[in-house]
Coordinates of C-alpha atoms in Angstrom, one line a residue:
X1 CA -14.7 -14.1 38.0
X2 CA -14.6 -14.6 34.2
X3 CA -18.0 -15.7 32.7
X4 CA -17.6 -18.8 30.6
X5 CA -20.5 -20.2 28.5
X6 CA -20.1 -23.7 27.1
X7 CA -22.5 -24.6 24.3
X8 CA -22.7 -28.3 23.2
X9 CA -25.5 -30.7 22.8
X10 CA -23.6 -33.5 24.7
X11 CA -23.8 -33.1 28.4
X12 CA -20.7 -35.3 28.9
X13 CA -18.7 -32.8 26.9
X14 CA -20.1 -29.7 28.7
X15 CA -19.4 -31.2 32.2
X16 CA -16.1 -32.7 31.0
X17 CA -14.8 -29.3 29.9
X18 CA -15.9 -27.7 33.2
X19 CA -14.1 -30.4 35.2
X20 CA -10.8 -30.1 33.2
X21 CA -10.8 -26.3 33.3
X22 CA -11.7 -26.1 37.0
X23 CA -8.8 -28.3 38.0
X24 CA -6.4 -26.2 36.1
X25 CA -7.9 -22.8 36.9
X26 CA -9.7 -23.2 40.3
X27 CA -12.3 -20.6 41.2
X28 CA -11.5 -18.4 38.2
X29 CA -14.6 -19.0 36.0
X30 CA -18.3 -18.7 36.4
X31 CA -19.8 -21.5 34.3
X32 CA -23.0 -21.5 32.3
X33 CA -24.2 -24.2 29.9
X34 CA -26.5 -24.4 26.8
X35 CA -27.5 -27.4 24.6
X36 CA -27.8 -25.4 21.4
X37 CA -27.5 -22.0 19.8
X38 CA -31.0 -20.9 20.7
X39 CA -30.4 -21.6 24.4
X40 CA -27.1 -19.8 24.2
X41 CA -28.7 -16.6 22.7
X42 CA -31.3 -16.6 25.5
X43 CA -28.6 -16.8 28.2
X44 CA -26.5 -14.1 26.5
X45 CA -29.5 -11.8 26.3
X46 CA -30.0 -12.1 30.1
X47 CA -26.3 -11.6 30.9
X48 CA -23.2 -11.3 28.6
X49 CA -20.3 -13.8 28.8
X50 CA -16.6 -13.1 28.5
X51 CA -15.8 -16.3 26.7
X52 CA -18.0 -18.8 24.8
X53 CA -17.0 -22.3 23.8
X54 CA -19.4 -23.6 21.1
X55 CA -19.8 -26.8 19.1
X56 CA -20.6 -26.5 15.4
X57 CA -23.1 -29.3 14.8
X58 CA -26.1 -29.0 17.2
X59 CA -29.9 -29.5 16.9
X60 CA -32.4 -26.6 16.7
X61 CA -29.7 -23.9 16.1
X62 CA -26.1 -24.9 15.1
X63 CA -22.9 -23.1 15.9
X64 CA -22.7 -21.2 12.5
X65 CA -26.2 -19.8 12.9
X66 CA -25.4 -18.8 16.5
X67 CA -22.4 -16.9 15.3
X68 CA -24.5 -15.1 12.7
X69 CA -27.1 -14.1 15.3
X70 CA -24.4 -12.8 17.6
X71 CA -23.3 -10.3 15.0
X72 CA -26.4 -8.2 16.0
X73 CA -25.4 -8.1 19.6
X74 CA -23.5 -5.0 20.7
X75 CA -21.6 -7.0 23.3
X76 CA -20.2 -10.3 22.1
X77 CA -18.1 -12.9 24.0
X78 CA -14.7 -14.1 22.8
X79 CA -15.5 -17.3 20.8
X80 CA -13.7 -20.6 20.7
X81 CA -15.0 -23.1 18.2
X82 CA -15.2 -26.8 19.0
X83 CA -15.4 -29.2 16.1
X84 CA -14.6 -32.8 15.0
X85 CA -12.0 -33.6 12.4
X86 CA -14.7 -34.1 9.7
X87 CA -16.3 -30.6 10.3
X88 CA -13.5 -28.4 9.1
X89 CA -15.6 -27.0 6.3
X90 CA -18.0 -25.6 8.8
X91 CA -15.1 -24.2 10.8
X92 CA -13.9 -22.3 7.6
X93 CA -17.3 -20.7 7.4
X94 CA -16.9 -19.3 11.0
X95 CA -13.6 -17.5 10.2
X96 CA -15.5 -14.4 9.0
X97 CA -17.2 -14.1 12.4
X98 CA -14.0 -13.3 14.2
X99 CA -13.7 -16.6 16.1
X100 CA -10.9 -16.3 18.6
X101 CA -9.6 -19.9 18.3
X102 CA -10.5 -23.4 17.1
X103 CA -10.2 -26.7 19.0
X104 CA -10.6 -30.1 17.5
X105 CA -12.5 -32.8 19.4
X106 CA -11.4 -34.7 21.4
X107 CA -9.9 -31.6 23.0
X108 CA -6.3 -31.9 24.0
X109 CA -5.7 -30.6 27.5
X110 CA -2.5 -28.7 26.7
X111 CA -4.2 -27.0 23.7
X112 CA -7.2 -26.0 25.8
X113 CA -5.1 -24.6 28.5
X114 CA -2.9 -22.6 26.1
X115 CA -6.1 -21.0 24.5
X116 CA -7.5 -20.2 27.9
X117 CA -4.3 -18.7 29.3
X118 CA -4.0 -16.4 26.2
X119 CA -7.6 -15.3 26.6
X120 CA -7.3 -14.7 30.3
X121 CA -4.3 -12.5 29.7
X122 CA -6.2 -10.5 27.0
X123 CA -9.2 -10.1 29.3
X124 CA -7.1 -8.9 32.2
X125 CA -5.3 -6.4 29.9
X126 CA -8.7 -5.1 28.7
X127 CA -10.0 -4.8 32.2
X128 CA -6.9 -2.8 33.2
X129 CA -7.3 -0.5 30.2
X130 CA -11.0 -0.1 31.0
X131 CA -10.3 0.7 34.6
X132 CA -7.8 3.3 33.6
X133 CA -10.0 4.7 30.9
X134 CA -12.9 4.8 33.4
X135 CA -11.1 7.6 35.2
X136 CA -11.7 9.7 32.1
X137 CA -14.6 8.9 29.8
X138 CA -13.1 11.0 27.1
X139 CA -10.3 8.5 26.7
X140 CA -12.8 5.7 26.1
X141 CA -14.6 7.8 23.6
X142 CA -11.4 8.8 21.8
X143 CA -10.4 5.1 21.4
X144 CA -13.9 4.2 20.1
X145 CA -13.7 7.0 17.5
X146 CA -10.3 5.7 16.4
X147 CA -11.7 2.2 16.1
X148 CA -14.6 3.5 14.1
X149 CA -12.3 5.2 11.7
X150 CA -9.9 2.3 11.2
X151 CA -12.1 -0.7 11.4
X152 CA -14.5 -0.9 8.4
X153 CA -16.7 -3.6 10.1
X154 CA -17.6 -1.4 13.1
X155 CA -21.2 -0.2 12.5
X156 CA -22.5 3.3 13.4
X157 CA -25.1 1.9 15.8
X158 CA -22.6 -0.2 17.8
X159 CA -20.2 2.8 18.1
X160 CA -23.0 5.1 19.1
X161 CA -24.2 2.7 21.7
X162 CA -20.7 2.4 23.2
X163 CA -20.2 6.2 23.2
X164 CA -23.4 6.6 25.1
X165 CA -22.3 3.9 27.6
X166 CA -19.1 6.0 28.1
X167 CA -21.2 9.1 28.7
X168 CA -19.9 10.9 25.6
X169 CA -22.5 12.9 23.7
X170 CA -20.3 15.3 21.6
X171 CA -21.1 13.6 18.4
X172 CA -24.9 13.6 18.9
X173 CA -25.0 17.3 18.0
X174 CA -23.2 19.2 15.3
X175 CA -19.4 19.1 15.4
X176 CA -16.3 19.8 13.3
X177 CA -13.4 17.5 12.8
X178 CA -9.9 18.7 12.3
X179 CA -6.7 16.9 11.3
X180 CA -3.6 18.4 13.1
X181 CA 0.0 18.3 11.9
X182 CA 3.1 20.3 12.5
X183 CA 5.6 21.5 10.0
X184 CA 9.2 22.7 10.3
X185 CA 11.3 22.6 13.4
X186 CA 11.8 18.8 13.0
X187 CA 10.1 16.0 11.2
X188 CA 6.4 15.3 10.9
X189 CA 5.1 13.8 14.1
X190 CA 5.3 10.0 13.7
X191 CA 4.0 7.2 15.9
X192 CA 6.8 7.6 18.4
X193 CA 6.1 11.3 19.3
X194 CA 2.4 11.6 18.3
X195 CA 1.4 11.1 21.9
X196 CA 3.7 13.9 23.0
X197 CA 2.2 16.1 20.3
X198 CA -1.3 15.4 21.5
X199 CA -0.2 16.2 25.1
X200 CA 1.0 19.6 23.9
X201 CA -2.3 20.3 22.2
X202 CA -4.2 19.2 25.3
X203 CA -2.3 21.6 27.5
X204 CA -3.1 24.5 25.2
X205 CA -6.8 23.6 25.3
X206 CA -7.1 23.6 29.1
X207 CA -10.2 25.6 30.2
X208 CA -12.1 24.8 27.0
X209 CA -15.2 22.5 26.9
X210 CA -16.6 20.1 24.3
X211 CA -13.5 18.9 22.5
X212 CA -11.7 15.6 22.0
X213 CA -8.3 14.4 20.7
X214 CA -7.8 11.0 19.2
X215 CA -5.8 9.1 16.5
X216 CA -6.6 8.3 12.9
X217 CA -4.8 5.0 12.7
X218 CA -2.2 6.5 10.3
X219 CA -0.1 8.3 12.9
X220 CA -2.3 11.5 12.5
X221 CA -3.9 13.5 15.3
X222 CA -7.7 14.2 15.1
X223 CA -9.5 16.9 17.1
X224 CA -13.3 17.0 17.3
X225 CA -14.9 20.2 18.6
X226 CA -18.4 21.6 19.1
X227 CA -17.4 25.1 18.1
X228 CA -15.0 25.4 15.1
X229 CA -13.7 28.8 16.4
X230 CA -11.7 26.7 18.9
X231 CA -9.4 25.6 16.0
X232 CA -8.4 29.2 15.3
X233 CA -7.9 29.9 19.0
X234 CA -5.7 26.8 19.3
X235 CA -3.7 28.0 16.3
X236 CA -3.1 31.4 18.0
X237 CA -2.1 29.8 21.2
X238 CA 0.4 27.5 19.4
X239 CA 1.9 30.5 17.6
X240 CA 2.8 32.2 20.9
X241 CA 3.7 29.1 22.8
X242 CA 7.3 29.0 21.8
X243 CA 7.2 25.7 19.9
X244 CA 9.7 25.6 17.1
X245 CA 7.2 24.3 14.5
X246 CA 4.2 25.5 12.7
X247 CA 0.8 24.0 13.6
X248 CA -1.3 23.2 10.5
X249 CA -5.0 22.4 11.0
X250 CA -7.3 21.1 8.2
X251 CA -11.0 21.2 9.2
X252 CA -14.2 19.6 7.8
X253 CA -17.6 21.1 7.4
X254 CA -19.9 20.9 10.4
X255 CA -21.6 17.5 10.6
X256 CA -23.8 15.6 13.0
X257 CA -23.8 12.0 14.2
X258 CA -21.2 9.2 14.3
X259 CA -22.4 8.1 10.8
X260 CA -20.9 11.4 9.4
X261 CA -17.4 11.0 11.0
X262 CA -15.7 9.1 8.2
X263 CA -17.0 11.7 5.7
X264 CA -15.8 14.5 7.9
X265 CA -12.4 12.8 8.2
X266 CA -12.1 12.4 4.4
X267 CA -12.9 16.1 4.0
X268 CA -10.1 17.1 6.5
X269 CA -7.6 14.8 4.7
X270 CA -8.4 16.3 1.3
X271 CA -8.2 19.8 2.8
X272 CA -4.8 19.2 4.3
X273 CA -3.3 18.6 0.8
X274 CA -3.8 22.3 0.1
X275 CA -1.2 23.3 2.6
X276 CA 1.5 23.0 -0.1
X277 CA -0.1 25.9 -2.1
X278 CA -1.5 27.8 0.9
X279 CA 1.5 27.7 3.3
X280 CA 0.5 31.1 4.9
X281 CA -2.7 29.6 6.4
X282 CA -2.5 27.9 9.7
X283 CA -6.1 26.7 9.5
X284 CA -7.4 25.3 6.2
X285 CA -11.2 25.1 6.0
X286 CA -12.9 22.6 3.7
X287 CA -15.7 25.0 2.9
X288 CA -13.2 27.5 1.5
X289 CA -11.5 25.0 -0.9
X290 CA -14.5 23.0 -2.0
X291 CA -15.5 25.4 -4.8
X292 CA -12.2 25.6 -6.5
X293 CA -11.8 25.4 -10.3
X294 CA -11.7 21.9 -11.8
X295 CA -11.9 22.9 -15.4
X296 CA -8.2 23.5 -16.1
X297 CA -6.7 21.0 -18.6
X298 CA -3.4 19.4 -17.6
X299 CA -0.7 20.6 -20.1
X300 CA 0.6 17.2 -21.2
X301 CA 1.8 18.6 -24.5
X302 CA 4.1 20.9 -22.7
X303 CA 5.5 18.0 -20.7
X304 CA 6.1 16.1 -23.9
X305 CA 7.9 19.1 -25.4
X306 CA 10.3 19.2 -22.5
X307 CA 11.1 15.5 -23.1
X308 CA 11.9 16.3 -26.7
X309 CA 14.2 19.2 -25.7
X310 CA 16.2 17.2 -23.1
X311 CA 19.9 17.2 -24.0
X312 CA 19.5 19.7 -26.8
X313 CA 21.3 22.6 -25.1
X314 CA 18.1 24.5 -24.8
X315 CA 17.8 24.8 -21.0
X316 CA 16.2 28.2 -21.1
X317 CA 13.3 26.9 -23.2
X318 CA 12.9 24.0 -20.7
X319 CA 12.6 26.4 -17.8
X320 CA 10.0 28.5 -19.7
X321 CA 7.9 25.4 -20.4
X322 CA 8.2 24.4 -16.7
X323 CA 7.0 27.8 -15.7
X324 CA 3.9 27.4 -17.9
X325 CA 3.2 23.9 -16.6
X326 CA 3.6 24.9 -12.9
X327 CA 1.9 28.3 -13.2
X328 CA 1.3 29.2 -9.5
X329 CA -1.6 31.5 -10.5
X330 CA -3.5 28.6 -12.0
X331 CA -2.5 26.1 -9.4
X332 CA -3.5 28.3 -6.5
X333 CA -7.0 28.7 -8.0
X334 CA -7.4 25.1 -9.0
X335 CA -8.6 22.0 -7.2
X336 CA -5.6 20.2 -5.7
X337 CA -6.1 17.2 -8.1
X338 CA -4.8 19.5 -10.9
X339 CA -1.4 19.7 -9.2
X340 CA -1.4 16.0 -8.3
X341 CA -2.1 15.1 -11.9
X342 CA 0.8 17.3 -13.2
X343 CA 3.1 15.7 -10.7
X344 CA 1.9 12.2 -11.9
X345 CA 2.5 13.1 -15.5
X346 CA 5.9 14.6 -14.9
X347 CA 6.9 11.2 -13.4
X348 CA 5.2 9.0 -16.1
X349 CA 5.7 11.1 -19.2
X350 CA 9.1 12.5 -18.5
X351 CA 11.2 11.0 -15.7
X352 CA 10.0 7.4 -16.3
X353 CA 10.6 7.6 -20.0
X354 CA 14.1 9.0 -19.6
X355 CA 14.8 6.2 -17.2
X356 CA 13.6 3.7 -19.9
X357 CA 16.0 5.3 -22.4
X358 CA 19.1 5.8 -20.3
X359 CA 18.5 3.2 -17.6
X360 CA 21.0 3.0 -14.7
X361 CA 23.0 5.9 -16.0
X362 CA 20.5 8.4 -14.6
X363 CA 19.4 6.3 -11.7
X364 CA 21.7 8.2 -9.3
X365 CA 20.2 11.6 -10.4
X366 CA 16.6 10.2 -10.0
X367 CA 17.4 8.9 -6.5
X368 CA 18.9 12.2 -5.4
X369 CA 15.6 13.9 -6.3
X370 CA 13.4 11.0 -5.3
X371 CA 11.2 13.4 -3.3
X372 CA 10.0 14.9 -6.6
X373 CA 7.9 11.7 -7.0
X374 CA 5.0 13.1 -4.9
X375 CA 4.0 16.6 -3.9
X376 CA 3.1 15.3 -0.5
X377 CA 6.9 15.3 0.2
X378 CA 7.0 19.1 0.2
X379 CA 5.7 21.7 2.7
X380 CA 5.6 24.5 0.1
X381 CA 4.9 24.6 -3.6
X382 CA 8.0 26.7 -4.2
X383 CA 10.2 23.9 -2.8
X384 CA 8.6 21.4 -5.1
X385 CA 9.1 23.7 -8.1
X386 CA 12.8 24.3 -7.3
X387 CA 13.4 20.5 -6.9
X388 CA 11.7 19.7 -10.3
X389 CA 13.7 22.5 -12.0
X390 CA 17.0 21.3 -10.5
X391 CA 16.3 17.7 -11.6
X392 CA 15.4 18.8 -15.1
X393 CA 18.6 20.9 -15.3
X394 CA 20.8 18.0 -14.1
X395 CA 19.2 15.5 -16.5
X396 CA 19.5 18.0 -19.4
X397 CA 23.2 18.5 -18.8
X398 CA 23.8 14.7 -18.4
X399 CA 21.9 13.8 -21.6
X400 CA 23.8 16.6 -23.5
X401 CA 27.1 15.1 -22.4
X402 CA 25.9 11.7 -23.4
X403 CA 25.0 12.8 -26.9
X404 CA 28.4 14.3 -27.4
X405 CA 29.8 10.8 -26.8
X406 CA 27.4 9.0 -29.1
X407 CA 29.3 9.2 -32.4
X408 CA 32.2 7.3 -30.8
X409 CA 29.9 4.8 -29.1
X410 CA 27.9 4.2 -32.3
X411 CA 31.1 3.4 -34.2
X412 CA 32.2 1.0 -31.5
X413 CA 28.8 -0.7 -31.3
X414 CA 28.7 -1.1 -35.1
X415 CA 32.0 -3.0 -34.9
X416 CA 30.7 -5.2 -32.1
X417 CA 27.6 -6.2 -34.1
X418 CA 29.8 -6.9 -37.2
X419 CA 32.0 -9.1 -34.9
X420 CA 29.0 -11.0 -33.7
X421 CA 27.8 -11.6 -37.3
X422 CA 31.0 -13.5 -38.0
X423 CA 31.7 -15.1 -34.6
X424 CA 28.1 -16.1 -33.5
X425 CA 29.1 -19.8 -33.5
X426 CA 32.0 -19.2 -31.1
X427 CA 31.7 -19.6 -27.3
X428 CA 30.5 -16.0 -26.8
X429 CA 29.7 -14.1 -23.7
X430 CA 29.8 -10.5 -22.7
X431 CA 33.1 -10.8 -20.9
X432 CA 34.8 -12.2 -24.0
X433 CA 33.4 -9.6 -26.3
X434 CA 34.0 -6.6 -24.0
X435 CA 37.6 -7.7 -23.5
X436 CA 38.1 -8.1 -27.2
X437 CA 37.1 -4.4 -27.7
X438 CA 38.9 -3.3 -24.4
X439 CA 35.7 -2.0 -22.9
X440 CA 34.6 -2.0 -19.3
X441 CA 32.1 -4.9 -18.7
X442 CA 29.4 -2.8 -17.0
X443 CA 29.7 0.0 -19.6
X444 CA 29.6 -2.5 -22.4
X445 CA 26.4 -4.1 -21.1
X446 CA 24.6 -0.7 -20.9
X447 CA 26.0 0.7 -24.2
X448 CA 25.1 -2.5 -26.1
X449 CA 21.5 -2.6 -24.8
X450 CA 21.1 1.1 -25.5
X451 CA 22.4 0.7 -29.1
X452 CA 20.8 -2.6 -30.1
X453 CA 17.6 -2.3 -28.1
X454 CA 18.1 -5.7 -26.3
X455 CA 20.5 -7.2 -23.9
X456 CA 23.6 -9.1 -25.1
X457 CA 22.3 -12.7 -24.4
X458 CA 19.0 -12.1 -26.2
X459 CA 20.7 -10.6 -29.2
X460 CA 23.2 -13.5 -29.6
X461 CA 20.4 -16.1 -29.1
X462 CA 18.2 -14.4 -31.7
X463 CA 21.2 -14.2 -34.1
X464 CA 21.9 -17.9 -33.7
X465 CA 18.3 -18.8 -34.3
X466 CA 18.1 -16.7 -37.4
X467 CA 21.2 -18.5 -38.8
X468 CA 19.7 -21.9 -37.8
X469 CA 16.5 -21.1 -39.7
X470 CA 18.5 -20.3 -42.8
X471 CA 20.2 -23.6 -42.6
X472 CA 17.0 -25.5 -42.0
X473 CA 15.5 -24.1 -45.2
X474 CA 18.5 -24.0 -47.5
X475 CA 20.5 -27.1 -46.4
X476 CA 20.0 -30.8 -45.7
X477 CA 22.0 -30.7 -42.5
X478 CA 20.5 -32.7 -39.5
X479 CA 19.2 -30.7 -36.6
X480 CA 22.1 -31.6 -34.3
X481 CA 24.5 -30.5 -37.0
X482 CA 22.8 -27.1 -37.4
X483 CA 22.7 -26.7 -33.6
X484 CA 26.5 -27.2 -33.4
X485 CA 27.2 -25.0 -36.4
X486 CA 25.3 -22.0 -35.0
X487 CA 26.9 -22.2 -31.6
X488 CA 24.3 -23.8 -29.3
X489 CA 25.9 -25.9 -26.5
X490 CA 23.9 -29.0 -27.3
X491 CA 21.0 -30.1 -29.5
X492 CA 18.6 -30.5 -26.5
X493 CA 19.1 -26.8 -25.6
X494 CA 18.7 -25.8 -29.2
X495 CA 15.4 -27.7 -29.7
X496 CA 13.9 -26.3 -26.5
X497 CA 14.9 -22.7 -27.4
X498 CA 13.6 -23.1 -30.9
X499 CA 10.2 -24.5 -29.8
X500 CA 9.8 -21.8 -27.2
X501 CA 10.6 -19.0 -29.6
X502 CA 8.9 -20.2 -32.8
X503 CA 6.1 -22.3 -31.4
X504 CA 7.0 -25.3 -33.5
X505 CA 9.9 -27.8 -33.7
X506 CA 12.9 -27.3 -36.0
X507 CA 11.8 -30.1 -38.3
X508 CA 8.2 -28.8 -38.5
X509 CA 9.7 -25.4 -39.4
X510 CA 11.8 -26.9 -42.2
X511 CA 8.8 -28.9 -43.6
X512 CA 6.5 -25.8 -43.4
X513 CA 8.9 -23.4 -45.1
X514 CA 9.8 -25.9 -47.9
X515 CA 6.1 -26.4 -48.7
X516 CA 5.7 -22.6 -48.9
X517 CA 8.7 -22.4 -51.2
X518 CA 7.4 -25.1 -53.5

């Protein structure tokens, strides 16, 4: 039977809930009752409950304090909060205590039954999982470790208590954590085939003692062992197993206790990053990479020099600069953050700046080499280097071709601006102007912005406003007459644009400028 504790200071509500629930779910629940939070805590200390219905406003100890006290219990019931309409503020406070559901008094039967049916289903599923996991305590422990790594609010003490209940003591003594991945022979193991990957590992570890496989919540596979030599033995077995991929293992320092497991996991994650510069190693040890050189200065000046050389027909110099920036001798001896910073600066100081200059014209090239955006997309440093070099070469040749076209483009754009200076009051749009100069609409849009530094609409609006300001100062025309003369569709639109741009109205602008002139 499912244990149900009903906590409310009104007896009629306690018995009423029991009566309604029992008629709908006969012989399913074992009922217990408490008049306030203090009584409820005493009952729970004697025997846990699966579900607890609790009122918020009660004497001696209210529902909120009861929830606070329950946070110290290693085994807590699923909680359903009962409250009147005018107590919603209290209900909001309870949200942080992981309340399962919330029912407003007087409780509606259908809502009550829906909550209970959902909770019964969840309890049954948990029981099935627990029964299955009970066949192998290591499965329970593995799931607990995963929860501990992925849920920040799970305390060390609670996890340790549950591990002991599962009969798992590996983390009590010193242990080493490894993060396992496979490279080549297909894609990185994702969520769909991670279980198959762990099954392959488990088969290779048959006969060994004191080890555990689990998940990290990000699709990764974690292995915890008493003796770190087992990682090297596993690597050797994998190599001769016939699998068409390379097993990569990044291991932490030896640690002790559940409170050290997050630290060990972060060490393994950091160590795994070094696989790009140490592809020949199947097992990467945190202790061997922890003392790497952090004193090298990232060569940002060389990256900026490459930017200046782009499109100048000096491809050999660009390659020489890249070889200095990505000097494998320095990178292999440095902390991995050095390479990560170079990758970041190549994006920010080179590729992003080129995109801001040339816009959609080079978007296709950048998309083709999108993997260059992060070194984590590459298995080997050499692959990253080649991809960066190829992207730079493609961009250099593209920009060089563009610069050869610039004189013609500049002459055309000069004519466009001259045309706008004399036709600004006409009904202008990009289609009209691009057709006038027999230019492709999309090409005209990009070329105009590249030449003028702003898009067509902003340029025309600014030009019209400049002309309007001249007329405001040097003529006695009314505002609506000026609006019409400079090409705005109506005076209301003109006055709004003028106020948004200048911060004052057109008449205030005229008065101010004429005072200054006087």
